[in-house]
């Protein structure tokens, strides 16, 4: 059960996998019970504002942690970028040649992206598209998923022949065809973490955040994320 | 005794009577009632189909709310539009048996009886389950689902169920209509006996005057939502003006008598009716017991001289009082004064002419013993 | 496999169903029997929880039940615990969200009875309460079955509201539906398939059993 | 004509007859029927409550599936367990009127009638809406919801509805049980006339022998799920052994006669019954018209010499054929040979002894004109 | 405010409700009248779409209806369009997901009728189809109302399945529920409130009207 958990970490759905590894590593060192609560960043934010008992918030963007900081719900100065997401163009089919021209020429029926309004990966995908082609042209063959996870599902099930998804997801899938979108085509997808004000006296939470800043960097990097320079 | 709509309401006594004084409008049909029925014995409610019998009973039970007026049972006001009194049906302790039985389909017969028995008035008259089950022959049905019962079986169960609530007043809406004559003949004496034994006042709707004339103390005749007449059964049966409403073959008289003696070998009982002796089929009742004899006018013939060598047992001397036209052409109703009671006879115009019958003549009234239903 | 969510789901579905039986039945009964002019309004209100997307409803419930709201504050004072992100909060949210599934079929079943059985019961000196318990309820058995099945299964499958109000906290508010959702979201399809198959199979077996029993003891009206 | 259960099935003719030859078990109740009824005229189905009348009709209509056997109407096999034939009810064109009416509550009365009329057999007999509405006096009810109809009104609507389907065979389950005598007396002649006019064969369940004796061609007597007897009405009414089943006050004879002459002033009609003249209340029928007279044994008295000065119109000379004990103690049933027909009389033992009645004696049968119901 | 989603939502809810009336009514009728031993199984199956979380059900529908599946492939061949991410796909998904809300209350209402009305109809030479149309349906009016209200409102509020299968394409599959959801997620609370309030108010008015009309024309049995 989680009632007894020392630390409750709210984590953006796209980062659950790495977070689990990190928690395991952390537990080996600290013998502490850290529980993860996955969700969309917007939802988690709304919940924190309404009294959710989280200690640490690993968001998928920078905006929500910043808001929390402004609102005094997060510890001032605790915000930092724990991971930088990379975007990949991915197809479930093997051996497909994927590159910028694929998008430019529109060699696809449907392209799945995460909802730009909701997910930073969606936002980044939109930027890529608007740089390579006009957004209006891409629009009609675009399908928008609630989250980058669902965008991946759309591509993985073949409903969309292509998806602009998280590189970490594509890498983990271990199959299909992949083109890592150059970072020059979109603003970096900075994912910020913040420690919540209600947990200012929670030493374990502080330790976990510290762990995330330091020892976890290798794991994060190995799972398809960039890590921000300090 | 017809009802005078101008009688002031205050004259409705509130002791041991059911006072119904209300009006109730349902679309085209209006029921206007102003009548008081003693809270004892059986009051038969007659009237053509659609005359308002069921509606009257429903208003008494509390299932129809009169637009205006009062329903008072003894000292309890059940409904009064003036004071906004409206006692809910389940508190009126009126046992209503519905024309369409309304057995509970989720319970078996025993369950339906138990539903009632569990809620019986503690201080109510003594209907007990075994008694009712035996009288209505419900034993073979007890474990049966109600959905598979025959029409007559449903009625017996519904009657038993209503009796078991030990109501303060019984409202029976054609309780035996689906039963054949034989079965009725089995149940009626039980019902009659039980009602008088436990003293539960009853309003009894029936189409069949024969069915109730024997045990109804009073009759209430409805016609198009109005009380056309109301009074003790004997007087009501004598009234010629009511015959169209009561059915033309039903006219006759009801005579109170006393058992004189019995002949066990011949299975006959002689009854004294105000000085006349009438032979009827054997009655199981002690000598001196009071009985009522219903003699239908159509079963009475007249003779101007005492007939001999005839199988008709009762030849009663009397005086012809009056002759009135019957309700059908060719028929004449004769009223004959016996020793102290009067008897009614239905004749053909042909017979009246041939015998030269006229008021004042001495005649003999002939009544077959077998015309008395057992 | 973690059994916590399964257990929590069954508990939540059971508590919600029982709770709604207790709360929704009187409402449905009132709706079926009342002659009040307010009836259509109340009827409409009982259907409303369905029109908002679960997450959105969840959002409003989050606000309404949160510690800053009067309700949530009162609860906090009373129990020392917040209503949101607790099992109690989940129950409250589920009760509200599943209300239509209990009330609507029941009201429909009660109305189908008409006045007949109620008059019969009253004529046998049964109080309105007794008529309700011993006549209306058993005669509406099929309606209850429908209401219970819809409420129970819907509570099992629902997660938008639950996720929002409950917060997906393991052992406290993390039910199966959220777990499956999370598996799908985090691309652990194998786990999602296993859990879904288990849920479907289990539900299927329970439902077949329930319906088969219902058939054996038919609540037939006439 | 009682039914011999050993008669081979092949002898059931399949021309213009309804052959019912099946068994059907429902929990404790078993219905075993092997009888053939001509597909013309009216067959009255009698029997105590619970004897299986409704079940029989339901099996014919197709609402109950026999466990084994056949139901064949004319040349159409409706049910045959051997060939797994089971024509669905709506294709049997059997107009079933239910004991509990089963009006459609979502339609008004006109809607209920229209439901039936719309589906009437094109080639069926000529019941038309206006005709039925008038005969059953449904006009004032047409716009009414069925839920608010009185018991009798419901039955009239249900009867009208069934007639309007113009069925090939009518199955009427106590169609007039909720109606009072007057109303019955209005409807019966219409029904009787219409049935014979349109030639729709009918099975008619009733509790009341008087109700159907006048127009039923045959009677089928059920007892505990078995056909106890079956045959033409006159013979059935004469059979003493059936009296317990048919009700003890119902015994009598049914005589076929021919209108001789009428007296419009006295409103009498004389009917020739096999050489005897019997005066009855006025019949609206041409001279020479065939009529049936039902004379109940209880309405017949006997005399050893011709009585004088008596109001009884019909004094018929005859010979006493036999005396048998009645079904109740103290009663005797007498069979009297008139010119060519026989008549039955119910007497008291006392009368038999006093008059010294014995078979072979010459007697006079006395029958009041008024005892014939109009 | 963009009216596209509102229009699309109403269209989807209407098409789904009408579609389920056509598809679900026969199923419910069969369930209520059959004596087949398969009945409990079919009954259970019709309740199953509820037990899976909408998103998860959406995921499986995505697989089942996708162009790689036999169904989706056939559809693609037939119409030249994929079933997913189209309005047709949404309809199919909604039909499946809302099936229980139509079938269960209807089956319950039909069962409550018993055999009486059907025998009466057959005795008047009405075919089973005519008995169904002219007797069973009008006598089950209250059941239909419940089924329609539950189906319609649920389709309005649902978005897990719709989002997954529909792909949130403006003018094609972007319904109101998704729009509100987006507003909430992106902290545009004012817009979310306005849209929610509009949806609730509109639904409330429609429901009150429907229930008030239903009251005026009571479909009462007995
Ligand atoms: N709600 C109503 N609206 C209109 N008319 C009604 C309503 N309820 C009853 N009636 C009419 O009132 C009259 C009296 O009905 P009621 O049931 O009291 O008759 P009844 O004397 O019991 O007849 P029956 O012997 O046929 O049962 C009938 O004509 C009936 O149609
Ligand atoms: N499904 C069943 N299970 C058990 N018994 C049944 C079933 N259906 C009918 N019966 C019994 O069969 C007998 C005959 O019923 P039926 O309805 O045919 O009688 P009926 O002659 O029409 O009687 P009534 O004159 O009372 O209507 C009754 O005793 C009834 O209880
Ligand atoms: Mg009545
Ligand atoms: Mg019967």
XYZ file of N, CA and C and ligand atoms in Angstrom, chain B residues 150-151, chain D residues 54 99 173-174, ligand 4:
19
model
N -56.549 -20.866 -11.892
C -57.709 -20.608 -12.753
C -58.470 -19.408 -12.201
N -59.378 -18.876 -13.009
C -60.133 -17.693 -12.611
C -60.838 -17.869 -11.269
N -60.373 -23.250 -19.257
C -59.471 -22.264 -19.835
C -58.278 -22.943 -20.500
N -60.524 -14.566 -20.086
C -61.301 -14.390 -18.861
C -60.982 -13.040 -18.216
N -64.083 -17.204 -23.257
C -63.877 -17.699 -21.898
C -64.680 -16.848 -20.917
N -65.849 -17.328 -20.578
C -66.752 -16.601 -19.688
C -66.916 -15.152 -20.122
Mg -60.975 -20.370 -16.545
